[in-house]
Amino acid sequence: MVRGLMRTPRSWGVLAAVVAVSVALDQITKQLAEAFLRGRGLITVIEGFFELRYARNPGAFFSLGADLSPTVRRVFFIAASATAAALIVRLYARARDSQRAFRWALMLLLGGALGNLVDRVLWGEVIDFAHLYWRGVFDWATFNVADTLIVVGLVLLAVDLFRTKKDALGEPSASEQGSA
């Protein structure tokens, strides 16, 4: 076995399945948004909190990079997504079996990154359709399933980082405290 590639075939199968389902769910919901939301304006789902709206985002999170020229933006975001995907796969290959939250975080991050990469390759921008807000106090950017997967993956990374830090300090982890 190549040094560092410690994952079992089953583990790679789980990664492939989670990523495939993630990308499929992301792409299906974006096609539904394209078919049913485009040109319809806002559809309130939960008054004062959640609405559906069709948007195409040429930039990244919160439209970062949207002001770049279309060619530069497309090349940059495709290269960045492909590089991130390669890094995620490398990290996944090196993850220990005990790093369950870390491995799930990487699977979700990869699914989200590839979901948005499909949009960038096909259209040069990402389809967004979900919008959270709270009565003029809180107004989140319009997002999609891939973005949600990325955020959940980042939260799991933070959980893993917190647990790893506690383990390194010799403090009991959350799972160890629950069994005491």
mmCIF file of C-alpha atoms in Angstrom:
data_model
loop_
_atom_site.group_PDB
_atom_site.id
_atom_site.type_symbol
_atom_site.label_atom_id
_atom_site.label_comp_id
_atom_site.label_asym_id
_atom_site.label_seq_id
_atom_site.Cartn_x
_atom_site.Cartn_y
_atom_site.Cartn_z
ATOM 1 C CA MET A 1 0.000 0.000 0.000
ATOM 2 C CA VAL A 2 1.327 3.476 -0.861
ATOM 3 C CA ARG A 3 2.393 5.365 2.260
ATOM 4 C CA GLY A 4 -0.384 7.687 3.387
ATOM 5 C CA LEU A 5 -3.150 5.998 1.413
ATOM 6 C CA MET A 6 -4.529 4.226 4.465
ATOM 7 C CA ARG A 7 -8.201 4.098 3.550
ATOM 8 C CA THR A 8 -9.798 0.718 2.918
ATOM 9 C CA PRO A 9 -11.730 -0.014 -0.284
ATOM 10 C CA ARG A 10 -14.926 0.208 1.811
ATOM 11 C CA SER A 11 -13.925 3.662 3.060
ATOM 12 C CA TRP A 12 -13.299 4.851 -0.509
ATOM 13 C CA GLY A 13 -16.697 3.397 -1.432
ATOM 14 C CA VAL A 14 -18.357 5.409 1.342
ATOM 15 C CA LEU A 15 -16.587 8.543 0.101
ATOM 16 C CA ALA A 16 -17.722 7.886 -3.468
ATOM 17 C CA ALA A 17 -21.321 7.197 -2.386
ATOM 18 C CA VAL A 18 -21.591 10.278 -0.152
ATOM 19 C CA VAL A 19 -20.062 12.514 -2.820
ATOM 20 C CA ALA A 20 -22.245 11.050 -5.592
ATOM 21 C CA VAL A 21 -25.444 11.497 -3.559
ATOM 22 C CA SER A 22 -24.360 15.009 -2.545
ATOM 23 C CA VAL A 23 -23.631 16.122 -6.114
ATOM 24 C CA ALA A 24 -26.820 14.492 -7.410
ATOM 25 C CA LEU A 25 -28.978 16.153 -4.741
ATOM 26 C CA ASP A 26 -27.302 19.490 -5.415
ATOM 27 C CA GLN A 27 -27.752 19.258 -9.177
ATOM 28 C CA ILE A 28 -31.356 18.006 -8.963
ATOM 29 C CA THR A 29 -32.358 20.867 -6.660
ATOM 30 C CA LYS A 30 -30.640 23.389 -8.929
ATOM 31 C CA GLN A 31 -32.492 22.016 -11.961
ATOM 32 C CA LEU A 32 -35.760 22.225 -10.012
ATOM 33 C CA ALA A 33 -34.924 25.832 -9.150
ATOM 34 C CA GLU A 34 -34.186 26.501 -12.819
ATOM 35 C CA ALA A 35 -37.498 24.944 -13.866
ATOM 36 C CA PHE A 36 -39.815 26.308 -11.179
ATOM 37 C CA LEU A 37 -38.242 29.446 -9.680
ATOM 38 C CA ARG A 38 -36.619 31.262 -12.584
ATOM 39 C CA GLY A 39 -38.619 34.366 -13.382
ATOM 40 C CA ARG A 40 -41.088 33.838 -10.524
ATOM 41 C CA GLY A 41 -39.666 36.228 -7.935
ATOM 42 C CA LEU A 42 -39.767 35.279 -4.271
ATOM 43 C CA ILE A 43 -41.703 32.348 -2.833
ATOM 44 C CA THR A 44 -42.140 32.612 0.921
ATOM 45 C CA VAL A 45 -41.777 29.255 2.654
ATOM 46 C CA ILE A 46 -41.663 30.444 6.291
ATOM 47 C CA GLU A 47 -42.830 34.037 6.729
ATOM 48 C CA GLY A 48 -40.079 36.260 8.109
ATOM 49 C CA PHE A 49 -37.426 33.525 7.891
ATOM 50 C CA PHE A 50 -37.065 31.452 4.702
ATOM 51 C CA GLU A 51 -37.855 32.022 1.051
ATOM 52 C CA LEU A 52 -37.000 30.529 -2.304
ATOM 53 C CA ARG A 53 -35.573 32.790 -4.981
ATOM 54 C CA TYR A 54 -33.724 32.020 -8.180
ATOM 55 C CA ALA A 55 -30.287 33.581 -8.523
ATOM 56 C CA ARG A 56 -27.141 32.997 -10.536
ATOM 57 C CA ASN A 57 -23.997 33.797 -8.621
ATOM 58 C CA PRO A 58 -20.901 34.434 -10.746
ATOM 59 C CA GLY A 59 -18.745 34.788 -7.621
ATOM 60 C CA ALA A 60 -18.021 32.664 -4.604
ATOM 61 C CA PHE A 61 -19.527 32.865 -1.128
ATOM 62 C CA PHE A 62 -21.397 36.186 -0.741
ATOM 63 C CA SER A 63 -20.565 36.883 -4.431
ATOM 64 C CA LEU A 64 -16.835 37.305 -3.751
ATOM 65 C CA GLY A 65 -14.968 37.638 -7.042
ATOM 66 C CA ALA A 66 -18.090 38.494 -9.029
ATOM 67 C CA ASP A 67 -16.389 41.640 -10.320
ATOM 68 C CA LEU A 68 -13.591 39.702 -12.071
ATOM 69 C CA SER A 69 -13.807 39.330 -15.841
ATOM 70 C CA PRO A 70 -15.869 36.240 -16.813
ATOM 71 C CA THR A 71 -12.866 34.393 -18.270
ATOM 72 C CA VAL A 72 -10.577 35.074 -15.295
ATOM 73 C CA ARG A 73 -13.373 34.258 -12.848
ATOM 74 C CA ARG A 74 -14.230 30.971 -14.563
ATOM 75 C CA VAL A 75 -10.605 29.798 -14.795
ATOM 76 C CA PHE A 76 -9.858 30.891 -11.219
ATOM 77 C CA PHE A 77 -12.896 29.217 -9.636
ATOM 78 C CA ILE A 78 -12.536 26.007 -11.629
ATOM 79 C CA ALA A 79 -8.828 25.784 -10.733
ATOM 80 C CA ALA A 80 -9.535 26.612 -7.085
ATOM 81 C CA SER A 81 -12.317 24.003 -6.901
ATOM 82 C CA ALA A 82 -10.196 21.318 -8.558
ATOM 83 C CA THR A 83 -7.262 22.099 -6.246
ATOM 84 C CA ALA A 84 -9.525 22.005 -3.186
ATOM 85 C CA ALA A 85 -10.982 18.660 -4.326
ATOM 86 C CA ALA A 86 -7.501 17.178 -4.751
ATOM 87 C CA LEU A 87 -6.456 18.432 -1.308
ATOM 88 C CA ILE A 88 -9.611 17.027 0.273
ATOM 89 C CA VAL A 89 -9.003 13.595 -1.280
ATOM 90 C CA ARG A 90 -5.395 13.662 -0.051
ATOM 91 C CA LEU A 91 -6.504 14.592 3.484
ATOM 92 C CA TYR A 92 -9.154 11.877 3.384
ATOM 93 C CA ALA A 93 -6.538 9.303 2.356
ATOM 94 C CA ARG A 94 -4.391 10.240 5.337
ATOM 95 C CA ALA A 95 -7.188 10.526 7.917
ATOM 96 C CA ARG A 96 -7.136 8.069 10.793
ATOM 97 C CA ASP A 97 -10.099 5.779 11.403
ATOM 98 C CA SER A 98 -10.616 7.509 14.758
ATOM 99 C CA GLN A 99 -11.181 10.843 12.973
ATOM 100 C CA ARG A 100 -14.798 10.181 12.137
ATOM 101 C CA ALA A 101 -15.968 13.833 12.204
ATOM 102 C CA PHE A 102 -12.954 14.835 10.120
ATOM 103 C CA ARG A 103 -13.650 12.171 7.488
ATOM 104 C CA TRP A 104 -17.357 13.142 7.278
ATOM 105 C CA ALA A 105 -16.364 16.796 7.038
ATOM 106 C CA LEU A 106 -14.111 16.007 4.095
ATOM 107 C CA MET A 107 -16.801 13.962 2.346
ATOM 108 C CA LEU A 108 -19.340 16.805 2.666
ATOM 109 C CA LEU A 109 -16.795 19.435 1.632
ATOM 110 C CA LEU A 110 -15.895 17.397 -1.453
ATOM 111 C CA GLY A 111 -19.549 16.881 -2.379
ATOM 112 C CA GLY A 112 -20.244 20.603 -2.042
ATOM 113 C CA ALA A 113 -17.130 21.648 -3.930
ATOM 114 C CA LEU A 114 -17.890 19.272 -6.819
ATOM 115 C CA GLY A 115 -21.565 20.288 -6.906
ATOM 116 C CA ASN A 116 -20.633 23.924 -7.432
ATOM 117 C CA LEU A 117 -17.796 22.942 -9.777
ATOM 118 C CA VAL A 118 -20.331 21.312 -12.115
ATOM 119 C CA ASP A 119 -22.165 24.653 -12.348
ATOM 120 C CA ARG A 120 -18.970 26.585 -12.984
ATOM 121 C CA VAL A 121 -17.889 24.225 -15.756
ATOM 122 C CA LEU A 122 -21.336 24.222 -17.404
ATOM 123 C CA TRP A 123 -22.402 27.848 -16.949
ATOM 124 C CA GLY A 124 -19.517 29.816 -15.470
ATOM 125 C CA GLU A 125 -21.643 30.611 -12.418
ATOM 126 C CA VAL A 126 -23.554 28.851 -9.649
ATOM 127 C CA ILE A 127 -27.327 28.517 -9.294
ATOM 128 C CA ASP A 128 -28.588 29.557 -5.846
ATOM 129 C CA PHE A 129 -32.176 29.370 -4.638
ATOM 130 C CA ALA A 130 -32.529 29.335 -0.833
ATOM 131 C CA HIS A 131 -32.560 32.502 1.265
ATOM 132 C CA LEU A 132 -32.589 32.826 5.063
ATOM 133 C CA TYR A 133 -33.420 36.090 6.787
ATOM 134 C CA TRP A 134 -35.010 37.279 9.992
ATOM 135 C CA ARG A 135 -37.281 40.297 9.928
ATOM 136 C CA GLY A 136 -34.726 42.787 8.638
ATOM 137 C CA VAL A 137 -32.209 41.930 11.380
ATOM 138 C CA PHE A 138 -30.465 39.025 9.662
ATOM 139 C CA ASP A 139 -30.129 38.596 5.899
ATOM 140 C CA TRP A 140 -28.038 35.656 4.675
ATOM 141 C CA ALA A 141 -26.766 35.278 1.128
ATOM 142 C CA THR A 142 -28.844 33.158 -1.258
ATOM 143 C CA PHE A 143 -27.378 29.636 -1.295
ATOM 144 C CA ASN A 144 -27.821 26.073 -2.555
ATOM 145 C CA VAL A 145 -27.380 22.471 -1.373
ATOM 146 C CA ALA A 146 -23.650 22.466 -2.223
ATOM 147 C CA ASP A 147 -23.140 25.559 -0.065
ATOM 148 C CA THR A 148 -25.019 23.872 2.773
ATOM 149 C CA LEU A 149 -22.798 20.796 2.491
ATOM 150 C CA ILE A 150 -19.723 23.025 2.647
ATOM 151 C CA VAL A 151 -20.976 24.844 5.759
ATOM 152 C CA VAL A 152 -21.867 21.583 7.532
ATOM 153 C CA GLY A 153 -18.456 20.207 6.536
ATOM 154 C CA LEU A 154 -16.747 23.271 8.010
ATOM 155 C CA VAL A 155 -18.720 22.883 11.249
ATOM 156 C CA LEU A 156 -17.623 19.239 11.457
ATOM 157 C CA LEU A 157 -14.017 20.343 10.854
ATOM 158 C CA ALA A 158 -14.339 22.753 13.780
ATOM 159 C CA VAL A 159 -15.768 19.954 15.946
ATOM 160 C CA ASP A 160 -12.864 17.703 14.992
ATOM 161 C CA LEU A 161 -10.354 20.478 15.659
ATOM 162 C CA PHE A 162 -11.871 21.089 19.105
ATOM 163 C CA ARG A 163 -11.841 17.379 19.941
ATOM 164 C CA THR A 164 -8.291 16.942 18.636
ATOM 165 C CA LYS A 165 -7.099 19.923 20.679
ATOM 166 C CA LYS A 166 -8.676 18.477 23.833
ATOM 167 C CA ASP A 167 -7.072 15.098 23.132
ATOM 168 C CA ALA A 168 -3.665 16.752 22.629
ATOM 169 C CA LEU A 169 -4.014 18.550 25.977
ATOM 170 C CA GLY A 170 -4.860 15.291 27.722
ATOM 171 C CA GLU A 171 -8.418 16.392 28.461
ATOM 172 C CA PRO A 172 -11.203 13.894 27.851
ATOM 173 C CA SER A 173 -12.956 14.346 24.518
ATOM 174 C CA ALA A 174 -16.723 14.837 24.304
ATOM 175 C CA SER A 175 -17.255 11.123 23.576
ATOM 176 C CA GLU A 176 -15.075 10.122 26.527
ATOM 177 C CA GLN A 177 -16.945 12.473 28.878
ATOM 178 C CA GLY A 178 -20.268 10.940 27.828
ATOM 179 C CA SER A 179 -19.069 7.450 28.740
ATOM 180 C CA ALA A 180 -17.800 8.439 32.186
#
